[in-house]
Amino acid sequence: MKVENPTSRDIADLAGVSQATVSRALRNSPLVRQETREHIQQIARELNYFVNRNAARLRTHQSNTLALLLFDETGGNDAQINPFFLSMIGYITRSAASMGYDVLVSLQQLTDDWHVEYQASHRADGLILLGYGDYVSYREKLDALAAANTRFIIYGPIVKDQPGHSLGCDNETGGRAATEHLINLGRKRIVILGDTSKRHPEFASRYFGYARALQQAGLELDQDLKIHADNTEEHSVEAMQQLLRSGRSFDAVFAVTDVLAIGAMHALADAGLHVPVDVSVVGFDDLPRAAFVTPALTTVQQNIREAGEGLVKAIAGLIEGKPVESIQMAPKLIIRDSCGAKK
Amino acid sequence: MKVENPTSRDIADLAGVSQATVSRALRNSPLVRQETREHIQQIARELNYFVNRNAARLRTHQSNTLALLLFDETGGNDAQINPFFLSMIGYITRSAASMGYDVLVSLQQLTDDWHVEYQASHRADGLILLGYGDYVSYREKLDALAAANTRFIIYGPIVKDQPGHSLGCDNETGGRAATEHLINLGRKRIVILGDTSKRHPEFASRYFGYARALQQAGLELDQDLKIHADNTEEHSVEAMQQLLRSGRSFDAVFAVTDVLAIGAMHALADAGLHVPVDVSVVGFDDLPRAAFVTPALTTVQQNIREAGEGLVKAIAGLIEGKPVESIQMAPKLIIRDSCGAKK
DNA sequence: CTGAAAGCGCTTACAG
DNA sequence: CTGAAAGCGCTTACAG
C-alpha cells in the first residue's frame, strides 16, 4: 500500500478502475458513480496522493496562479517594500486562496524586462501590479504587457488612455477631504508636499483635491506652498528644511503620503515647531506606523482589505473573460492628533 | 512570422531544425553549434517565445519554486501578517529570484491541513515557514511534513528533536544583552513580559538569557516579575494594567517582542508613568514601527535581510541535496530612547 | 553536433 | 457510468 510518489495510475491500479476514472473521481465529476468516487478518494487519501499540478496545468492551459508584482522603489539597493503595499499582500493572498488561486510574489525593478514572461511562460494566468511607480517610466512596460495580451490590473489611479485596468482609491476626493479638514480647523496657509507632477497621477489627483478645496473656501492657491519631494522620508525632511529656511509662512502641511508626512513632522520638530499647535500635518495612506508616531498622524486611509480583495476579484474576472471595469474606492479621513482637531 | 502562442515546435519549423535542438539551444546547451544556437534564440526573441514552464516542470520534476508559508496569527479574522515576518518577504523574494526560484506565498491557519500539499502537488520544491507559532500545536504539522519527506526550513529557534531545519537568531544571547543593558543602567527590578512557556521556545530562550543576566549580576530572579501575555498589544496592555494594580514595584520591562513592548509603553503612559525615567522598556525584533514610537524603542534586532537570504540559501541547499545545518544568527541591541541610556 | 523517440502525469472528447 | 486514446509542450537518453 506504500507508493513513493503516487500517480493517478497507481490509484487506478489499486482501485481496479481506469486512470481516466480516477481523474474524474478526484475532480468530483458527477459522471462517476458515487460509490466508485468515494472508493477512489479514499485510496487517494490513504496514499497521500495529490494531483501533479504541472501535468494538470499543461493539459488545461491554466495555472490557477496569480503573479503579484511589486515595483521595487529602492532601486535594488534594498528589498524593503513600501509598507502600504506590503500590508496588502495578506489580503490578496487570502482572497486568492479562497478563489482557488496560488499567488506568486516578485519584486520588479524598472530596469527589468518584466511582466510579459509570467503569463507567456504559463506560470501565472494574470498579474497584479503594486507600487507607487513613476507612471511615465512604467508606461512603456504597460504597453508591452498590453501588446502581449497579458491580463493585468494595477493598484493605482485610472489614467486616461493607459492600457489595462486599475483599481485605486478616489485620490481627488481624499485630497479634498484632508484639505477641507485643515481649512475647517482654521488653517489658511496649507503646504502641499510631494511629487504632484504627472509622473505620479495619484499624487497629482490628491493635489487637485487640495486645490479644489482651497478654491471652494475662497483661499488663494499659492504656488509657493507647493513643495516638491520624492517619496522618501529623507527627501521630505530636506524639502521641509528648505521651506523653513525660505521663511515662507505656513500653518499646515498636507503631505501626499504618510512617508512624507512623517518626514515633515521630524523636520518641524527639529526646527522647534510644535505639531499640531504651530503646524497641522495630514498624510495619506494610513500606514501601520501612522498610529504610532507622536503626535499620531491624521491621514487619509485607503482600505487595503477592500483593495486586496478587489484586485483579486478583478483579475479573476479578467481571467474568466468577464467584463471588468476600473474601480475607484472611497477614501476615509482618519482623524488623530497631528491636525489639532482633538483638544 | 506571427504565431499566437508559439511553442518550441514553431521555432523549430521556422529555424529549420528539430524541436529537440530548439530545446537545447534555448537552454544554452554546449551541444548545439553556436551559430545554430544564436539563430534559434533570435527567432525565439522575435516571436516573444517563452518556455512553457509547466511542460518543463512536468518533464524535469522540478518546479523551481519555493513556497513561503506564513502562520496566520489572527485566527482567520484578519489577514494582517506580523510585520516582522512581513518585512522578510522582500528579502526572501529577491534572494530566491537571484537563485532562479519563484516564490509562492500562502497564509496558513492552524486548522488547515497545510504544507504537505505544496510539495506533493509539485507546486514547490521546498517550504519556508515563518511566524511566531505555538510550537506545541505546530509540532504535529511539522511531524506530518517530515513524514511526507517534505523539504522545509523554519525561521525560529533550534528545538531539540524537532524535525527539519531551523534558522533563527540566538534568542538567549539577545535576551541576555537586553537585560544586561538594563542592569548596567542601574535597573534592579526588571519585569519579563510575554509567553515564555515551552509553547514559544524562542521566547523561552529570551527568558533564559534574562535569567542568566540577572544571576550573573547577583540579582534575585523574582517570579512575581515574570508576567505572562499573549503576543498582542491588547494582551500586553491588560497584563501591564494588572501588574500595576497589584502594586508590585519594578523599574524596567523587558518585553519578549516589540509588539508587547509597545503595549507596555501605552499602559505605563496611561498610568502616568514616564518611560524611561520611571520605567525603562526594551523590546525584541526591531519592527519597522519601533523607531517611530515615542520614546523610540530600544530593542534587540534580528537581521531580517540576513535571515531572508539565509532561509533561501538553506532551502535551496536542501533541494539540491547538500548538507544543511540549522543556523543561529547574532542579534544586535539597538539602543534608542525607551531604556534611558541616552540623556 | 543533430534528430527521432519516449515519456513526464494529467484531462477530456469520443465511443460504448 | 466507464475505458481507450490522444495530446498538452517540454527534456533528455540514445543513436548516428
XYZ file of C-alpha atoms (C1' of nucleotides) in Angstrom:
718
model
C 0.000 0.000 0.000
C 3.033 2.269 0.101
C 3.902 4.103 -3.052
C 6.639 6.695 -3.066
C 5.243 9.304 -5.407
C 1.838 8.012 -6.325
C 0.229 8.978 -9.628
C -3.339 8.637 -10.754
C -2.266 5.421 -12.436
C -1.248 3.938 -9.085
C -4.627 4.832 -7.672
C -6.301 3.305 -10.699
C -4.456 0.017 -10.271
C -5.324 -0.099 -6.609
C -8.980 0.751 -7.213
C -9.321 -1.534 -10.195
C -10.542 1.210 -12.500
C -9.034 3.157 -15.378
C -6.787 6.125 -14.867
C -9.386 8.312 -16.550
C -11.954 7.376 -13.967
C -9.534 8.245 -11.199
C -9.026 11.652 -12.720
C -12.745 12.203 -12.934
C -13.393 10.978 -9.436
C -10.759 13.231 -7.929
C -12.272 16.222 -9.648
C -15.662 15.254 -8.275
C -17.117 14.671 -11.679
C -20.809 13.771 -11.495
C -20.090 11.333 -14.277
C -18.557 8.917 -11.815
C -20.799 6.718 -9.729
C -20.762 7.957 -6.161
C -19.598 4.681 -4.725
C -16.689 4.478 -7.148
C -15.823 8.075 -6.491
C -15.679 7.642 -2.742
C -13.647 4.486 -3.042
C -11.104 6.242 -5.236
C -10.911 9.266 -2.995
C -10.427 7.012 -0.023
C -7.448 5.337 -1.643
C -6.017 8.697 -2.692
C -6.180 9.873 0.889
C -4.501 6.737 2.154
C -1.666 7.111 -0.307
C -1.335 10.798 0.441
C -1.875 11.444 -3.208
C -2.087 14.918 -4.676
C -2.648 15.763 -8.296
C 0.540 16.789 -10.051
C -0.339 20.375 -10.756
C 2.204 20.718 -13.516
C 0.623 17.949 -15.523
C -2.833 19.368 -14.927
C -1.684 22.831 -15.897
C -0.004 21.640 -19.024
C -3.142 19.843 -20.027
C -5.633 22.576 -19.187
C -3.501 25.593 -20.085
C -4.408 27.125 -16.784
C -2.012 27.729 -13.950
C -4.552 28.930 -11.410
C -1.855 31.237 -10.236
C -1.698 34.995 -9.901
C 1.574 36.884 -10.045
C 1.881 39.774 -7.626
C 4.464 42.198 -8.944
C 5.766 44.825 -6.581
C 7.586 47.780 -8.035
C 10.886 47.959 -6.243
C 11.128 51.581 -5.223
C 14.565 51.262 -3.703
C 16.353 50.839 -6.985
C 17.664 47.455 -5.990
C 19.659 48.680 -3.003
C 17.319 47.196 -0.511
C 14.383 44.860 -0.610
C 12.160 46.843 1.704
C 8.780 47.151 0.117
C 6.590 50.192 0.724
C 4.685 49.154 3.863
C 1.425 50.271 2.363
C 1.647 47.702 -0.393
C 3.300 45.158 1.815
C 0.293 45.020 4.079
C -1.909 44.317 1.082
C -0.158 41.010 0.480
C -2.038 39.250 3.253
C -5.425 40.223 1.898
C -4.508 39.409 -1.660
C -3.149 36.042 -0.658
C -6.143 35.106 1.402
C -8.579 36.323 -1.167
C -6.778 34.481 -3.948
C -6.700 31.284 -1.907
C -10.436 31.455 -1.373
C -10.893 31.597 -5.125
C -8.514 28.739 -5.795
C -5.514 30.750 -6.934
C -1.933 30.495 -5.824
C -0.001 33.727 -5.511
C 3.493 34.239 -6.862
C 5.326 37.252 -5.459
C 8.050 39.083 -7.272
C 9.965 42.331 -6.917
C 10.335 44.194 -10.153
C 12.872 46.826 -10.946
C 12.360 49.452 -13.538
C 15.311 48.115 -15.475
C 13.908 44.601 -15.590
C 12.275 43.281 -18.641
C 9.405 42.244 -16.505
C 5.930 41.031 -16.621
C 5.489 39.635 -20.037
C 7.217 36.494 -19.047
C 4.854 35.384 -16.311
C 1.898 34.770 -18.479
C 3.844 33.754 -21.560
C 5.659 31.074 -19.605
C 2.360 29.884 -18.173
C 3.425 30.493 -14.625
C 0.528 32.835 -13.972
C -2.853 33.485 -15.521
C -2.761 37.149 -14.678
C -0.811 39.876 -12.925
C -1.456 42.273 -10.080
C 0.803 45.334 -10.138
C 1.514 47.173 -6.914
C 3.596 50.222 -6.148
C 3.853 53.968 -6.298
C 5.618 53.936 -9.595
C 6.636 56.651 -11.917
C 3.893 56.249 -14.469
C 5.804 57.948 -17.205
C 8.584 55.396 -16.943
C 6.235 52.495 -16.418
C 4.034 53.378 -19.301
C 6.312 51.640 -21.755
C 6.135 48.434 -19.759
C 2.384 48.600 -19.569
C 2.190 48.982 -23.313
C 4.384 45.903 -23.715
C 2.078 43.995 -21.397
C -0.948 45.031 -23.345
C 0.741 44.181 -26.639
C 1.403 40.669 -25.339
C -2.241 40.306 -24.376
C -1.318 39.887 -20.751
C -4.109 40.191 -18.238
C -3.244 42.640 -15.513
C -4.656 45.029 -13.015
C -2.846 47.915 -11.364
C -3.470 49.314 -7.954
C -3.486 52.971 -8.733
C -5.303 55.772 -10.409
C -7.391 55.499 -13.507
C -5.250 57.167 -16.132
C -6.733 58.159 -19.427
C -5.560 56.065 -22.382
C -3.487 53.835 -20.159
C -3.799 50.191 -21.168
C -5.265 47.685 -18.743
C -7.466 48.068 -15.719
C -6.941 49.923 -12.482
C -8.303 49.785 -9.006
C -7.494 52.555 -6.590
C -8.990 54.999 -4.202
C -10.529 58.255 -5.240
C -7.441 60.336 -4.675
C -9.020 63.629 -5.520
C -11.805 63.169 -3.005
C -9.238 62.077 -0.430
C -7.052 65.097 -1.021
C -10.070 67.322 -0.829
C -11.283 65.805 2.438
C -7.865 66.242 4.018
C -7.630 69.843 2.918
C -11.186 70.739 3.912
C -10.498 69.316 7.323
C -7.494 71.591 7.701
C -9.462 74.566 6.472
C -12.235 73.838 8.957
C -9.618 73.880 11.701
C -8.841 77.439 10.683
C -5.696 76.726 8.698
C -5.167 79.128 5.840
C -1.653 78.611 4.519
C -1.535 74.935 3.735
C 1.583 73.439 2.214
C 1.097 70.600 -0.289
C 4.098 68.274 -0.103
C 5.140 65.657 -2.657
C 5.704 64.965 -6.328
C 2.413 66.103 -7.776
C 3.588 66.046 -11.370
C 2.002 63.804 -13.956
C 4.684 61.232 -13.266
C 2.601 60.337 -10.234
C -1.022 60.690 -11.259
C -2.285 59.509 -7.880
C -0.381 62.293 -6.170
C -1.483 64.746 -8.830
C -5.105 63.841 -8.079
C -4.536 64.435 -4.393
C -3.215 67.832 -5.342
C -6.294 68.563 -7.452
C -8.462 67.739 -4.452
C -6.362 70.116 -2.385
C -6.666 72.865 -4.973
C -10.398 72.418 -5.257
C -10.895 72.606 -1.504
C -8.898 75.822 -1.299
C -10.793 77.293 -4.186
C -14.152 76.411 -2.694
C -13.118 78.021 0.579
C -12.068 81.130 -1.250
C -8.428 80.641 -0.322
C -5.598 81.550 -2.622
C -3.715 78.754 -4.376
C -0.188 79.870 -3.572
C 2.434 78.208 -5.788
C 4.997 78.934 -3.094
C 3.262 76.410 -0.894
C 3.563 73.642 -3.466
C 6.673 71.801 -2.335
C 8.202 69.040 -4.396
C 9.654 65.966 -2.684
C 10.377 62.446 -3.876
C 8.531 59.872 -1.856
C 11.021 59.114 0.922
C 11.347 60.355 4.460
C 14.778 61.795 3.720
C 13.607 63.806 0.758
C 10.707 65.069 2.818
C 12.960 66.249 5.630
C 15.175 68.025 3.147
C 12.312 69.711 1.363
C 10.811 70.897 4.631
C 14.136 72.232 5.880
C 14.486 74.224 2.726
C 10.962 75.549 3.096
C 11.650 76.569 6.689
C 14.850 78.303 5.668
C 12.976 80.232 2.994
C 10.997 81.956 5.695
C 7.689 81.419 3.927
C 4.864 81.263 6.425
C 2.510 78.287 6.626
C 0.278 76.780 9.259
C -0.391 73.321 7.882
C 1.109 70.575 5.721
C -0.851 68.179 3.580
C 1.654 65.519 2.561
C 0.562 63.298 -0.305
C 1.832 60.188 1.535
C 2.365 59.214 5.165
C 6.026 58.651 4.492
C 6.315 62.311 3.548
C 4.130 63.404 6.465
C 6.333 61.597 8.952
C 9.434 63.163 7.449
C 7.766 66.561 7.676
C 6.924 66.045 11.331
C 10.548 65.272 12.056
C 11.748 68.360 10.234
C 9.215 70.534 12.044
C 10.115 69.120 15.443
C 13.803 69.617 14.736
C 13.064 73.239 13.894
C 11.400 73.665 17.266
C 7.901 73.837 15.854
C 5.088 72.072 17.610
C 2.677 69.806 15.729
C -0.256 70.451 15.750
C -0.125 73.728 17.711
C 2.128 75.593 15.292
C 1.572 73.465 12.225
C -1.100 70.877 11.459
C 0.022 67.825 9.492
C -2.109 65.413 7.492
C -0.854 62.445 5.466
C -2.244 59.887 3.059
C -2.273 56.040 3.130
C -2.682 55.250 6.827
C 0.465 53.182 7.087
C 0.617 50.850 10.060
C 3.113 53.196 11.669
C 0.867 56.252 11.287
C -0.898 55.432 14.529
C 2.395 55.046 16.358
C 4.155 58.293 15.640
C 3.804 61.189 18.059
C 1.575 63.014 17.592
C -0.443 60.236 15.974
C -0.877 61.080 12.325
C -4.159 62.256 10.878
C -4.344 60.742 7.441
C -6.472 59.572 4.556
C -6.999 55.873 4.722
C -7.108 53.627 1.731
C -8.889 50.448 2.647
C -6.279 47.799 1.972
C -8.579 44.916 2.690
C -11.118 46.130 0.185
C -8.274 46.883 -2.195
C -6.702 43.448 -1.913
C -9.990 41.664 -2.349
C -10.997 43.946 -5.194
C -7.766 43.375 -7.064
C -8.123 39.618 -6.860
C -11.737 39.705 -7.888
C -10.888 41.932 -10.830
C -8.013 39.865 -12.143
C -10.023 36.678 -11.659
C -12.784 38.272 -13.695
C -10.344 39.171 -16.431
C -9.038 35.609 -16.479
C -12.521 34.196 -16.720
C -13.277 36.575 -19.534
C -15.852 38.599 -17.686
C -16.131 42.307 -18.338
C -14.212 44.194 -15.669
C -14.364 47.892 -15.002
C -11.736 50.068 -13.432
C -12.823 50.876 -9.910
C -12.367 53.777 -7.534
C -12.867 53.173 -3.845
C -13.877 55.742 -1.272
C -11.049 57.011 0.933
C -11.652 57.773 4.579
C -10.213 60.565 6.674
C -8.801 59.209 9.921
C -8.566 61.967 12.479
C -5.807 61.562 15.018
C -3.641 64.135 16.787
C -1.368 65.721 14.208
C -4.037 68.007 12.790
C -5.161 69.515 16.086
C -8.814 68.540 15.827
C -8.757 66.855 19.223
C -8.121 69.165 22.108
C 6.146 35.433 -38.659
C 3.299 35.947 -36.180
C 2.356 32.991 -34.042
C -0.189 33.374 -31.282
C 1.205 31.145 -28.577
C 4.437 29.873 -30.013
C 5.897 26.541 -28.909
C 9.338 25.129 -29.395
C 7.938 23.317 -32.409
C 7.038 26.602 -34.066
C 10.561 27.823 -33.506
C 11.905 24.584 -34.909
C 9.862 24.909 -38.090
C 10.963 28.476 -38.538
C 14.611 27.655 -37.889
C 14.587 24.501 -39.957
C 15.864 22.316 -37.132
C 14.303 19.706 -34.874
C 12.312 20.602 -31.825
C 14.955 18.889 -29.683
C 17.608 21.212 -30.978
C 15.456 24.196 -30.159
C 15.072 22.970 -26.622
C 18.810 22.512 -26.303
C 19.599 25.869 -27.836
C 17.246 27.714 -25.536
C 18.843 26.109 -22.519
C 22.236 27.168 -23.808
C 23.417 23.638 -24.223
C 27.038 23.486 -25.397
C 25.970 20.600 -27.562
C 24.425 22.990 -30.044
C 26.657 24.760 -32.525
C 26.928 28.391 -31.568
C 25.651 29.662 -34.873
C 22.577 27.441 -34.685
C 22.001 28.425 -31.102
C 22.074 32.129 -31.819
C 19.837 31.751 -34.797
C 17.270 29.885 -32.720
C 17.433 32.349 -29.851
C 16.988 35.173 -32.300
C 13.805 33.647 -33.644
C 12.543 32.954 -30.132
C 13.031 36.583 -29.241
C 11.229 37.750 -32.332
C 8.269 35.538 -31.596
C 8.236 36.575 -27.969
C 8.586 32.953 -27.078
C 8.959 31.726 -23.512
C 9.326 28.124 -22.441
C 6.111 26.692 -21.092
C 7.203 26.162 -17.525
C 4.507 23.620 -16.812
C 5.746 21.327 -19.522
C 9.332 21.772 -18.379
C 8.369 21.138 -14.782
C 6.392 18.060 -15.626
C 9.320 16.700 -17.553
C 12.063 17.552 -15.053
C 10.105 17.027 -11.838
C 11.333 20.358 -10.625
C 9.185 23.393 -10.083
C 11.981 25.821 -9.225
C 9.519 27.334 -6.852
C 9.653 27.937 -3.113
C 6.529 28.142 -1.005
C 6.570 30.770 1.712
C 4.085 29.792 4.389
C 3.128 32.411 6.916
C 1.421 31.286 10.088
C -1.734 33.310 10.358
C -1.674 34.547 13.909
C -5.018 36.275 13.722
C -7.042 33.105 13.652
C -8.506 33.986 10.285
C -10.215 37.160 11.438
C -7.839 39.374 9.630
C -5.082 38.928 7.125
C -2.582 41.204 8.797
C 0.719 39.425 8.992
C 3.140 40.069 11.805
C 5.174 42.985 10.437
C 8.404 41.343 11.456
C 7.822 38.444 9.091
C 6.139 40.584 6.515
C 9.265 42.629 6.035
C 11.222 39.450 5.387
C 9.202 38.756 2.244
C 11.139 41.268 0.184
C 14.498 39.756 1.012
C 13.297 36.217 0.517
C 11.774 37.093 -2.826
C 14.830 38.881 -4.104
C 17.173 36.223 -2.859
C 15.065 33.461 -4.379
C 14.897 35.283 -7.696
C 18.657 35.562 -7.815
C 18.870 31.798 -7.434
C 16.256 31.111 -10.078
C 13.351 30.326 -7.805
C 9.835 31.661 -7.910
C 8.152 32.335 -4.585
C 4.640 31.269 -3.756
C 3.111 32.987 -0.729
C 0.398 31.489 1.407
C -1.241 32.209 4.732
C -1.681 29.132 6.848
C -4.076 28.698 9.679
C -3.552 26.251 12.460
C -6.701 24.459 11.455
C -5.570 23.997 7.888
C -4.208 20.755 6.680
C -1.271 22.604 5.328
C 2.079 22.163 3.876
C 2.185 18.648 2.694
C 0.286 19.560 -0.374
C 2.721 22.045 -1.842
C 5.494 19.627 -2.483
C 3.263 16.635 -3.142
C 1.393 18.530 -5.827
C 4.696 19.630 -7.328
C 3.910 23.287 -6.924
C 7.022 23.884 -4.835
C 10.327 22.151 -4.295
C 10.570 23.245 -0.693
C 8.931 25.310 2.016
C 9.922 28.253 4.157
C 7.882 28.552 7.342
C 7.504 31.926 9.003
C 5.689 33.024 12.120
C 5.680 33.127 15.882
C 3.722 29.947 16.193
C 2.735 27.895 19.130
C 5.274 25.146 18.746
C 3.315 22.646 20.746
C 0.387 22.963 18.359
C 2.545 23.152 15.287
C 4.642 20.177 16.215
C 2.091 17.774 14.803
C 2.162 19.557 11.459
C 5.919 19.517 11.363
C 5.894 15.787 12.000
C 3.487 15.326 9.108
C 5.785 17.352 6.897
C 8.756 15.274 7.878
C 6.813 12.054 7.366
C 5.976 13.168 3.834
C 9.642 13.852 3.163
C 8.926 17.490 2.542
C 11.888 19.816 2.494
C 11.360 22.737 4.778
C 13.104 25.299 6.895
C 11.603 27.249 9.767
C 12.542 30.688 10.881
C 12.758 30.136 14.565
C 14.667 28.520 17.365
C 16.514 25.264 17.166
C 14.326 22.922 19.159
C 15.662 19.605 20.291
C 14.156 16.598 18.489
C 12.093 18.826 16.246
C 12.090 17.583 12.670
C 13.530 19.724 9.916
C 15.939 22.594 9.927
C 15.755 25.984 11.573
C 17.323 29.344 11.100
C 16.873 31.955 13.756
C 18.673 34.387 15.930
C 20.387 33.470 19.150
C 17.477 34.383 21.366
C 19.235 33.634 24.613
C 22.134 35.917 23.793
C 19.653 38.581 22.707
C 17.658 38.316 25.908
C 20.833 38.462 27.897
C 22.133 41.538 26.094
C 18.854 43.372 26.648
C 18.814 42.522 30.336
C 22.466 43.315 30.930
C 21.904 46.678 29.324
C 19.078 47.400 31.760
C 21.179 46.227 34.692
C 24.029 48.484 33.608
C 21.608 51.380 33.644
C 21.004 50.640 37.311
C 17.713 48.828 36.930
C 17.168 46.156 39.552
C 13.546 45.041 39.363
C 13.138 44.044 35.753
C 9.835 42.661 34.566
C 9.959 39.972 31.864
C 6.832 40.199 29.744
C 5.457 37.562 27.376
C 4.620 33.910 26.985
C 7.886 32.314 27.990
C 6.487 28.806 28.243
C 7.737 25.979 26.077
C 4.928 26.705 23.655
C 7.136 29.531 22.444
C 10.690 28.282 22.602
C 12.100 31.468 21.113
C 10.505 33.496 23.893
C 11.608 30.925 26.456
C 15.190 31.363 25.266
C 14.910 35.108 25.627
C 13.765 34.465 29.162
C 16.750 32.203 29.838
C 19.030 34.979 28.679
C 17.241 37.329 31.025
C 17.570 34.920 33.929
C 21.242 34.355 33.251
C 21.976 38.072 33.169
C 20.213 38.623 36.490
C 22.016 35.709 38.043
C 25.385 36.902 36.851
C 24.701 40.324 38.293
C 23.752 38.770 41.610
C 20.153 39.905 41.273
C 17.248 37.869 42.516
C 15.060 36.066 39.962
C 11.673 37.165 41.259
C 8.818 35.038 39.921
C 6.475 37.944 40.636
C 8.182 39.859 37.837
C 7.518 37.159 35.276
C 4.379 38.387 33.566
C 2.531 36.262 31.058
C 0.977 37.856 27.991
C -0.060 36.505 24.620
C 1.708 38.227 21.783
C -0.646 41.103 21.018
C -0.659 44.733 22.045
C -4.014 44.329 23.740
C -2.898 41.420 25.883
C 0.199 43.352 26.801
C -1.772 46.383 27.937
C -4.022 44.170 30.008
C -1.168 42.301 31.631
C 0.622 45.533 32.494
C -2.521 47.087 33.942
C -2.946 44.078 36.154
C 0.685 44.299 37.235
C 0.301 47.987 38.040
C -2.831 47.299 40.056
C -1.013 44.635 42.042
C 1.245 47.308 43.434
C 4.407 45.284 42.821
C 7.361 47.563 42.305
C 9.518 47.429 39.176
C 11.805 49.786 37.339
C 12.148 48.155 33.924
C 10.318 45.939 31.450
C 11.975 43.533 29.063
C 9.235 42.530 26.639
C 10.000 39.455 24.563
C 8.634 41.181 21.433
C 8.260 44.761 20.244
C 4.522 44.295 19.976
C 4.440 43.617 23.708
C 6.875 46.441 24.455
C 4.707 48.946 22.626
C 1.636 47.739 24.502
C 3.534 48.083 27.769
C 4.579 51.633 26.948
C 0.957 52.553 26.360
C -0.150 51.008 29.649
C 2.637 52.782 31.520
C 1.840 56.137 29.938
C -1.844 55.708 30.736
C -0.905 55.043 34.348
C 1.003 58.304 34.440
C 4.413 56.684 34.474
C 7.201 58.115 32.403
C 9.328 55.960 30.121
C 12.289 55.821 30.579
C 12.516 57.975 33.716
C 10.250 55.838 35.883
C 10.470 52.619 33.918
C 12.905 51.516 31.214
C 11.457 49.452 28.396
C 13.281 47.161 25.980
C 11.708 45.038 23.243
C 12.774 42.406 20.750
C 12.531 42.226 16.927
C 13.098 45.816 15.852
C 9.834 46.155 13.997
C 9.722 48.967 11.464
C 7.497 50.907 13.856
C 9.916 50.558 16.791
C 11.832 53.617 15.640
C 8.624 55.630 15.345
C 7.050 55.231 18.757
C 7.768 57.806 21.455
C 10.094 57.310 23.156
C 11.796 55.385 20.359
C 12.057 51.776 21.414
C 15.319 50.198 22.463
C 15.183 46.657 21.179
C 17.044 43.573 20.067
C 17.315 43.466 16.326
C 17.097 40.348 14.283
C 18.685 40.930 10.932
C 15.875 40.259 8.510
C 17.998 40.638 5.449
C 20.465 38.050 6.642
C 17.534 35.915 7.743
C 15.752 36.088 4.415
C 18.864 35.309 2.453
C 19.855 32.552 4.850
C 16.467 30.883 4.618
C 16.579 30.814 0.845
C 20.121 29.544 0.766
C 19.239 26.826 3.255
C 16.145 25.572 1.459
C 17.959 25.708 -1.869
C 20.682 23.597 -0.318
C 18.130 21.101 0.928
C 16.579 20.912 -2.528
C 19.933 20.326 -4.143
C 20.687 17.638 -1.634
C 23.508 19.455 0.077
C 24.005 19.027 3.790
C 22.382 21.922 5.607
C 22.844 22.829 9.236
C 20.481 24.712 11.463
C 21.850 28.193 11.955
C 21.764 30.778 14.711
C 22.435 34.379 13.823
C 23.783 37.039 16.143
C 21.200 39.504 17.444
C 22.086 43.150 17.927
C 20.973 45.503 20.662
C 19.659 48.740 19.187
C 19.781 51.475 21.802
C 17.163 54.167 21.395
C 15.291 56.231 23.979
C 12.975 53.916 25.873
C 15.691 52.461 28.080
C 17.131 55.743 29.317
C 20.687 55.209 28.130
C 20.711 58.481 26.221
C 20.399 61.539 28.330
C 26.617 18.491 -33.340
C 21.700 16.908 -34.546
C 17.342 14.121 -34.896
C 13.780 10.626 -33.775
C 11.536 8.922 -29.984
C 9.937 8.236 -25.464
C 7.622 9.863 -21.686
C 6.597 13.187 -17.638
C 1.072 12.828 -15.417
C -2.635 14.650 -16.218
C -7.761 15.999 -18.727
C -11.262 15.287 -21.804
C -13.612 14.344 -26.270
C -15.140 10.122 -28.169
C -17.143 5.704 -28.114
C -19.575 2.434 -25.873
C -21.269 5.481 -15.857
C -16.571 3.821 -17.676
C -12.453 2.956 -20.716
C -9.114 3.605 -24.522
C -6.752 7.099 -26.673
C -4.900 11.420 -27.808
C -2.204 15.117 -26.634
C -0.697 19.309 -23.706
C 4.939 21.111 -24.592
C 8.697 20.158 -22.960
C 13.727 17.383 -21.760
C 16.947 14.024 -22.479
C 18.898 9.306 -23.230
C 20.017 7.008 -27.364
C 21.704 6.609 -31.912
C 24.050 8.416 -35.536
